[in-house]
Short mmCIF file of C-alpha atoms in Angstrom, two decimals:
data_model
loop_
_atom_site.label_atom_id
_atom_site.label_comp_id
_atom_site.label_asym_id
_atom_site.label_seq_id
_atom_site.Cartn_x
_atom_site.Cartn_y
_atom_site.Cartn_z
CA UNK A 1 151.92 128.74 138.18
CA UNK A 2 152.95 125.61 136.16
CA UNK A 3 150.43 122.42 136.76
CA UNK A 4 150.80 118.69 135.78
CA UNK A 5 147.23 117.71 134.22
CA UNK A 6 146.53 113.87 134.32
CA UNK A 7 143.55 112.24 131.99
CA UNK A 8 142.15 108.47 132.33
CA UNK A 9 138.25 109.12 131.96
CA UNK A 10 137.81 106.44 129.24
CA UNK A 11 140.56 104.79 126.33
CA UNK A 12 143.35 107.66 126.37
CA UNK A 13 145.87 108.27 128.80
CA UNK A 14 146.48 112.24 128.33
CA UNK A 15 149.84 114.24 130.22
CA UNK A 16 150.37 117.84 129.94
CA UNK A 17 152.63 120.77 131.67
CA UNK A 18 150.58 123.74 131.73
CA UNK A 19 152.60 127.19 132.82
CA UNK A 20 150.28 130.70 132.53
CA UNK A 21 153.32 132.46 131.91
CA UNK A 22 154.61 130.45 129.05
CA UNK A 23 151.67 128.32 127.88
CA UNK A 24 151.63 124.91 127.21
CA UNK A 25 155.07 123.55 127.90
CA UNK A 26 154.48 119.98 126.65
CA UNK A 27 151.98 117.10 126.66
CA UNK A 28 151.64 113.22 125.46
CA UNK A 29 148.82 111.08 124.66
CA UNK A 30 148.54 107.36 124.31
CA UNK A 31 145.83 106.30 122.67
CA UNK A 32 143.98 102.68 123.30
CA UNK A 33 142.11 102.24 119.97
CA UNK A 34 144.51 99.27 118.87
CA UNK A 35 143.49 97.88 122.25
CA UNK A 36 139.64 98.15 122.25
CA UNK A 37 138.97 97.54 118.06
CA UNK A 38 139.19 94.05 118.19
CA UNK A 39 135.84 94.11 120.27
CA UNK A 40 134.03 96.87 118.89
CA UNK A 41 134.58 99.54 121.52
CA UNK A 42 135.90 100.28 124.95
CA UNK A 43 136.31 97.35 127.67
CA UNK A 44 136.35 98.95 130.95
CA UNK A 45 138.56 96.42 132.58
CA UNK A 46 141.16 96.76 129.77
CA UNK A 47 141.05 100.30 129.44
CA UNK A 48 141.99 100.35 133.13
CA UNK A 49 144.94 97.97 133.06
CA UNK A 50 146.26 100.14 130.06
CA UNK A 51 146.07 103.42 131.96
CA UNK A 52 148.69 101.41 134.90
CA UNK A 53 150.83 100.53 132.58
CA UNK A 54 151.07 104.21 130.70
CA UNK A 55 150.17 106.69 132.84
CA UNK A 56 153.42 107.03 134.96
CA UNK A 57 155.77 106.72 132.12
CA UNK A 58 153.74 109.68 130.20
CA UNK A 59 154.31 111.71 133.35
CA UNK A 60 158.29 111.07 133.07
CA UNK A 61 158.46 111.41 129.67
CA UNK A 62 156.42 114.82 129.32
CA UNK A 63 158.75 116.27 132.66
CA UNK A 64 161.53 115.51 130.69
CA UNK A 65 160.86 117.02 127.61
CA UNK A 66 159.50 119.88 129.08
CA UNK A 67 162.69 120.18 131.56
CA UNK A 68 160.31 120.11 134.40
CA UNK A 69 161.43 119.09 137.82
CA UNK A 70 159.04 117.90 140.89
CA UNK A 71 160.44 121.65 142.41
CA UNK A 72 159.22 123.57 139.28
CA UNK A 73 155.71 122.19 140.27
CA UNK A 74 153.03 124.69 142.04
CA UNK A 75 150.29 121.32 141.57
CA UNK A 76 148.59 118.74 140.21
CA UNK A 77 145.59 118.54 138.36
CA UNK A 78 143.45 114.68 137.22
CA UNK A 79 140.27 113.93 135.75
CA UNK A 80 137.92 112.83 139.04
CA UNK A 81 134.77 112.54 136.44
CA UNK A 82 132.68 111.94 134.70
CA UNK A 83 133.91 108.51 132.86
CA UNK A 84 135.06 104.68 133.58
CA UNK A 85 134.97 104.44 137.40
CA UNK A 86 138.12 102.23 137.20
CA UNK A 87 140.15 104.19 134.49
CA UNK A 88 139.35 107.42 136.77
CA UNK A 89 140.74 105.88 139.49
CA UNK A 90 143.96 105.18 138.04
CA UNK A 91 144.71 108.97 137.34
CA UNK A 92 142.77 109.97 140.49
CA UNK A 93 145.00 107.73 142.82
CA UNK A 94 148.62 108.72 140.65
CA UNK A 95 147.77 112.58 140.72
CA UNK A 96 146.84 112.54 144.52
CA UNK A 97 149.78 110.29 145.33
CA UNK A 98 152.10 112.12 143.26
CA UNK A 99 150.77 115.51 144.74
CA UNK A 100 151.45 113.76 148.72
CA UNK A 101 154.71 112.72 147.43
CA UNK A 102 155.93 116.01 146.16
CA UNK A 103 153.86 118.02 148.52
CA UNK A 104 151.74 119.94 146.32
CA UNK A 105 148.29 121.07 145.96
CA UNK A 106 145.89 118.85 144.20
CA UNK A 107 142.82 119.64 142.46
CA UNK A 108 140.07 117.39 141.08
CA UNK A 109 138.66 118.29 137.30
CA UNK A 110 135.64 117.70 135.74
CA UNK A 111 136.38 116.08 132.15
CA UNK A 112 133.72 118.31 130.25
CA UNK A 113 134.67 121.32 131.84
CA UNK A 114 137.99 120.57 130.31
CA UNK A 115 136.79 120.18 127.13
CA UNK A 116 135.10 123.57 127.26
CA UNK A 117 137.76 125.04 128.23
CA UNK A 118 140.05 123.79 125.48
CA UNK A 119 139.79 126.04 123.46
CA UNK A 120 141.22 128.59 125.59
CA UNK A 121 144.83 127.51 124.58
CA UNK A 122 144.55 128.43 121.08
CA UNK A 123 146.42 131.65 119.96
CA UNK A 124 142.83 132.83 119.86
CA UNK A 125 141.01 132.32 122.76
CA UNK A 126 137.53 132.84 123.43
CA UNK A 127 136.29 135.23 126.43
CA UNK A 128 133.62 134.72 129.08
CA UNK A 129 130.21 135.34 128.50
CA UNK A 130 129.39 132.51 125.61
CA UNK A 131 127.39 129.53 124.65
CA UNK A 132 128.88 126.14 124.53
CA UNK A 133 128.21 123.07 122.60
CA UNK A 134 129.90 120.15 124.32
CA UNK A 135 129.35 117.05 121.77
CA UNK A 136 131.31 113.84 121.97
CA UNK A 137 130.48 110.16 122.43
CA UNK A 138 129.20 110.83 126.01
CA UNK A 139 127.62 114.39 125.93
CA UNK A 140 125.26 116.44 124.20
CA UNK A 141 124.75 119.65 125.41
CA UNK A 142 124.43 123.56 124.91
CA UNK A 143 125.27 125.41 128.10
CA UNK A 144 125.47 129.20 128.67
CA UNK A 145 128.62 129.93 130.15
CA UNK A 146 129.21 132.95 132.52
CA UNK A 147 132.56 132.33 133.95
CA UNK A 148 134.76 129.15 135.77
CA UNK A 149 132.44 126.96 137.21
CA UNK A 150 128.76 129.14 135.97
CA UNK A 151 127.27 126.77 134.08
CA UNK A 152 123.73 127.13 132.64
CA UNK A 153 122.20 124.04 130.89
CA UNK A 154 120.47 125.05 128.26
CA UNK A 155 119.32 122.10 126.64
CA UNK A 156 120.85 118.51 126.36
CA UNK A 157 120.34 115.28 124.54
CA UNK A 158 117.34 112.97 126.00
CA UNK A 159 119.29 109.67 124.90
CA UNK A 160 121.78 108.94 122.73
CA UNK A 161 124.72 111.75 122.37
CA UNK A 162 125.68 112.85 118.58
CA UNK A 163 128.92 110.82 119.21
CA UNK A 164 127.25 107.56 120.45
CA UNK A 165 124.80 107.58 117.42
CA UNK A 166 127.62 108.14 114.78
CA UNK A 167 129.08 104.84 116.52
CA UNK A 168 126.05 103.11 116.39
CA UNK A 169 125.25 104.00 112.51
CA UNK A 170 128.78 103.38 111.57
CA UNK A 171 128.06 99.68 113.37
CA UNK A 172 125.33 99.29 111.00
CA UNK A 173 127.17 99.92 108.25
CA UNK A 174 129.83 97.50 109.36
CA UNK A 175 132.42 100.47 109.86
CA UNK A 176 135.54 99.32 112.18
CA UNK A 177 136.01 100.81 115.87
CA UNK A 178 136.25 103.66 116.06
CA UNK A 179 132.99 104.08 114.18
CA UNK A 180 132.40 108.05 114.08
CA UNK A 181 135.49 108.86 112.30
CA UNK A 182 135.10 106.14 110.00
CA UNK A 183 131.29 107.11 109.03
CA UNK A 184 132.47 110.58 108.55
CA UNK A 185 135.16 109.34 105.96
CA UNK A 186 132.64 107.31 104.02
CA UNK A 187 130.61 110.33 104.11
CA UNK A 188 132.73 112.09 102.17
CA UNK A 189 132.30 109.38 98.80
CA UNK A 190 128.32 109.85 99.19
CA UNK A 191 125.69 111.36 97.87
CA UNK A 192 124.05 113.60 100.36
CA UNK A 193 120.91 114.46 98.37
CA UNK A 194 120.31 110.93 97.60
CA UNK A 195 118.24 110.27 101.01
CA UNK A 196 116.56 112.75 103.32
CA UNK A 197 116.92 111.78 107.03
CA UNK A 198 115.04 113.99 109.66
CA UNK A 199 116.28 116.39 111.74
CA UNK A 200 114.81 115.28 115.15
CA UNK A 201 113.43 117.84 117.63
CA UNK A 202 114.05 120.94 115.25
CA UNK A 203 110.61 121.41 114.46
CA UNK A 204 109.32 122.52 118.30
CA UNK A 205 110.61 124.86 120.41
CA UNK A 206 113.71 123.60 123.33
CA UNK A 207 117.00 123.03 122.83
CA UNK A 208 117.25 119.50 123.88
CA UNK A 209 118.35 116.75 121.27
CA UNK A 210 117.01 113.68 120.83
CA UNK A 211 118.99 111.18 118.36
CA UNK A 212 117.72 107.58 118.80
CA UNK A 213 114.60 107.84 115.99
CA UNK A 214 117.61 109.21 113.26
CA UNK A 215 119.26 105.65 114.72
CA UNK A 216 116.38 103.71 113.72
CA UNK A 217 115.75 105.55 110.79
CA UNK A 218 119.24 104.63 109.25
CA UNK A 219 118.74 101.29 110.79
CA UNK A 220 115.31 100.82 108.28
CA UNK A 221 117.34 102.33 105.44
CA UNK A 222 120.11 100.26 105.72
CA UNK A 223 117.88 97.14 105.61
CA UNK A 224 116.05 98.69 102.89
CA UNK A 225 118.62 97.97 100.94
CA UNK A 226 120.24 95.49 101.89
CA UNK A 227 121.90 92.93 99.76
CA UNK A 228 122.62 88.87 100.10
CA UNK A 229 125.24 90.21 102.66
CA UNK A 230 123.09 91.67 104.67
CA UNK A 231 125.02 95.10 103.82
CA UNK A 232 123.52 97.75 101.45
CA UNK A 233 126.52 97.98 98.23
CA UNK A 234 129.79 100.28 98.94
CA UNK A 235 127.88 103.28 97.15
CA UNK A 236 124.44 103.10 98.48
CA UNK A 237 126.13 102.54 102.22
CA UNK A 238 128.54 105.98 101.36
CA UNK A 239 125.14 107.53 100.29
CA UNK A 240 123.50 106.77 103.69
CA UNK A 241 126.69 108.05 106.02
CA UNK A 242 125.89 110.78 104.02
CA UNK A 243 122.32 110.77 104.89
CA UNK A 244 122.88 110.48 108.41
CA UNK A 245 126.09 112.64 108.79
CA UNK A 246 124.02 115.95 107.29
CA UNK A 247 121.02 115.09 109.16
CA UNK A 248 123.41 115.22 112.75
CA UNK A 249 125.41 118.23 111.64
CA UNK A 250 122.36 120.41 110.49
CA UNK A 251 120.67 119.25 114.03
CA UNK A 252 123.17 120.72 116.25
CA UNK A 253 123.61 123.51 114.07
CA UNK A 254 119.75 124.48 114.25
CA UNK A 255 119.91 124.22 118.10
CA UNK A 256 123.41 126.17 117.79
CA UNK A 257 121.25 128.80 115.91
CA UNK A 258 118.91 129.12 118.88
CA UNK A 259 120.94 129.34 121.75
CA UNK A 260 123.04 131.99 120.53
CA UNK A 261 119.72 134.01 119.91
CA UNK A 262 118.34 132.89 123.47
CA UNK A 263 121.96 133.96 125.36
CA UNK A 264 121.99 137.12 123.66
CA UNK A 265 125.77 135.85 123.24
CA UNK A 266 127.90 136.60 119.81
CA UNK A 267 130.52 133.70 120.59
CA UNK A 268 130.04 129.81 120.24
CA UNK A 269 132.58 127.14 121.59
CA UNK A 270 132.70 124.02 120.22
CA UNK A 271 134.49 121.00 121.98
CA UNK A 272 134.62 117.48 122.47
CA UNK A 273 135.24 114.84 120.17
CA UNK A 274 132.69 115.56 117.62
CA UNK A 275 133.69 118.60 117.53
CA UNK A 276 136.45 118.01 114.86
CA UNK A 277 133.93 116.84 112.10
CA UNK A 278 134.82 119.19 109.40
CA UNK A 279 130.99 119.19 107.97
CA UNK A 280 130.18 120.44 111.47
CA UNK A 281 133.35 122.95 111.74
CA UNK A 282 132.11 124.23 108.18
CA UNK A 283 128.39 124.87 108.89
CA UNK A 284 128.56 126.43 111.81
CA UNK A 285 130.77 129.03 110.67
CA UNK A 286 128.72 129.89 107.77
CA UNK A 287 125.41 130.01 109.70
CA UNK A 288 127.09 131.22 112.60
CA UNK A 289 128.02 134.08 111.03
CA UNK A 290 124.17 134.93 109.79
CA UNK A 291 123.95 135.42 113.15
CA UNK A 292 127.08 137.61 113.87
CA UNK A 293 128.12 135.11 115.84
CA UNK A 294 132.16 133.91 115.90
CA UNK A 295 132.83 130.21 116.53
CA UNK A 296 135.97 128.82 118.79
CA UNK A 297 136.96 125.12 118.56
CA UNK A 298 139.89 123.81 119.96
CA UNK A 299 142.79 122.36 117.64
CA UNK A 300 142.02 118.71 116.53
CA UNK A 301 144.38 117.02 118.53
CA UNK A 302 142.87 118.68 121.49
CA UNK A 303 139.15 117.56 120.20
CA UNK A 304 139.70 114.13 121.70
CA UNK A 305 140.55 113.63 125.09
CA UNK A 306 144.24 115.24 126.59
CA UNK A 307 145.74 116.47 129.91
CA UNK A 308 146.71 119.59 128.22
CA UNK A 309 142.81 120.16 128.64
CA UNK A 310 142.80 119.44 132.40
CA UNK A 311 145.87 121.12 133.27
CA UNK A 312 144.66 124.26 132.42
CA UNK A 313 140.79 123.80 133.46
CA UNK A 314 143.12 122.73 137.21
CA UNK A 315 145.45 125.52 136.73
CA UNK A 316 142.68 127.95 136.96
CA UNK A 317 141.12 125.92 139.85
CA UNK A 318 144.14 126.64 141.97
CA UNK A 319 144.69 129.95 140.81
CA UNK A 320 141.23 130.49 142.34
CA UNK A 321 142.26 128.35 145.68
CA UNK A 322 140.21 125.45 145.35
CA UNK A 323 141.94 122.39 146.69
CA UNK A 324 141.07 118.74 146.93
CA UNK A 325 141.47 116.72 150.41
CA UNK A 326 143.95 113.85 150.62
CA UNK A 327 140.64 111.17 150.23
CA UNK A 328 140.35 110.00 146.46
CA UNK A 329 137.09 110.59 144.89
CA UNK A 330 135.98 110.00 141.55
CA UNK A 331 132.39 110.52 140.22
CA UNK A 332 131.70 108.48 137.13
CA UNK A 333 128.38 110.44 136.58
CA UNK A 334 128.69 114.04 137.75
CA UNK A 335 126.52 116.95 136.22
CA UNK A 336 128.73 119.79 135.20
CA UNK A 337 126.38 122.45 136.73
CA UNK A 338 126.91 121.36 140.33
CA UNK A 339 130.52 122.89 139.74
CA UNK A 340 131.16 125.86 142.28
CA UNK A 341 130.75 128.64 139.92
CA UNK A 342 131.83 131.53 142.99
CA UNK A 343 135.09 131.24 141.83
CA UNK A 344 134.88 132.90 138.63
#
């Protein structure tokens, strides 16, 4: 079965070629940082306009390199949600049309289940049972995974996601969009020892998050030391990232700890955009393996998000026959564990 996977959930317009006898034939990704930096982070409105323009010239350009024909197709997979009502729409409307066009089957994909399943197309792919930590900008979560579609939430962030408060402490520090990456970089010049953050919600039982008292607490530091520019100096603002960065990665690896003990599980995925934060990536292997645990993250380029991700979650949907109707649906907020899990 070869599928055509279609992303627009938020700022990147992601096409991929996914084939389960060969792989992962080709994909291309145009990202809209450029676009959204001169504000400070994603404008809805833009982001939308930007998918119209790309979107359709991705598809061409990926069939073409990847010597695909509309024949060669056995369907079509987009992002329905969760994200950007608008942006969704864009890929939503081109994947269906395209599908009516071409007459092909045409399945809607939930973005997070793509990311968990990224890292399925690595040369070494995880297998079903594990526990997954989904952590980007949006999400913060640890599920138990059972099989396509048998989701388990296990515990989630009660505000802020890990990603979102790495933007917002990267703001304070007058970091450029996007901020996460950017903190993590001026981690790397700091002094972690320097300051002790907390590591919220570690010291009760649960495996929910909670991330918005670390914001304020790097918030109070930063003014601490502020100077006549309103900006702690270069070293004492490394120091802090720092601060904050260790304080998020030993978090999530805590709660990592704990839901690979509660599963009974020995493998951890990793996925979404945080998920390619090397302090993170580092951690968890070392305390993952305390626990005999093996950890699976998907290459870094696949991190972010790509249609390479959603043609293969899709591909599996239509292996196991689910279809979508000809109306066009799109569910900006959609909870991954209402996903029909009978067809694992």
């Amino acid at each position: 079965m070869r599928v055509l996977g279609i992303e627009t959930s938020c700022d990147e317009t992601g096409v991929a070629i996914y084939d389960t006898g060969k792989g992962l034939l080709g994909h291309a990704l145009f990202s809209q940082v450029d676009l959204h930096a001169e504000y400070g982070g994603v404008v809805p409105e833009l982001a939308s306009r930007d998918h119209v323009r790309k979107l359709l010239p991705l598809v061409r350009e990926v069939m073409r390199r990847t010597d695909t024909h509309p024949r060669d197709l056995d369907g079509i997979a987009y992002t329905a949600g969760p994200g950007l009502v608008g942006a969704l729409m864009v890929g939503a409307c081109a994947g269906r049309a395209l599908a009516y066009g071409w007459g092909l089957p045409a399945v809607a994909v939930h973005h997070m289940e793509g990311h968990l399943l990224a890292p399925m197309l690595e040369e070494r792919p995880p297998s079903f049972p594990f526990v997954a930590l989904l952590v980007s900008g949006g999400h913060t979560q640890l599920v138990d995974v059972r099989g396509l579609g048998d989701y388990r939430l296990m515990g989630e962030s009660l505000d802020d996601a890990a990603g979102e408060a790495f933007d917002k402490a990267a703001k304070m520090l007058d970091l450029d969009y996007p901020g996460g990456p950017r903190l993590a970089a001026l981690a790397e010049k700091g002094d972690p020892e320097r300051f002790t953050f907390p590591r919220p919600m570690t010291d009760r039982p649960g495996l929910d998050f909670s991330f918005s008292g670390l914001k304020t607490y790097t918030l109070t530091t930063v003014r601490q030391y502020a100077q006549a520019d309103g900006l702690p100096d270069e070293q004492t603002c490394a120091d802090i990232a720092a601060a904050f960065q260790e304080a998020v990665v030993d978090t999530l690896v805590i709660k990592c700890r704990r839901a690979i003990r509660v599963s009974g599980h020995k493998t951890l995925v990793v996925a979404g955009g945080v998920s390619a934060n090397k302090l993170l990536r580092t951690r968890l292997e070392s305390r993952l393996r305390e626990e005999g645990a093996g950890v699976y993250y998907p290459r870094h380029e696949f991190c972010t998000d790509n249609g390479a991700m959603i043609a293969y979650a899709g591909c599996l949907r239509l292996q196991a026959g689910e279809r979508s109707g000809l109306a066009v649906e799109v569910r900006p907020r959609w909870p991954m564990m209402e996903l029909d899990g009978s067809l694992s």
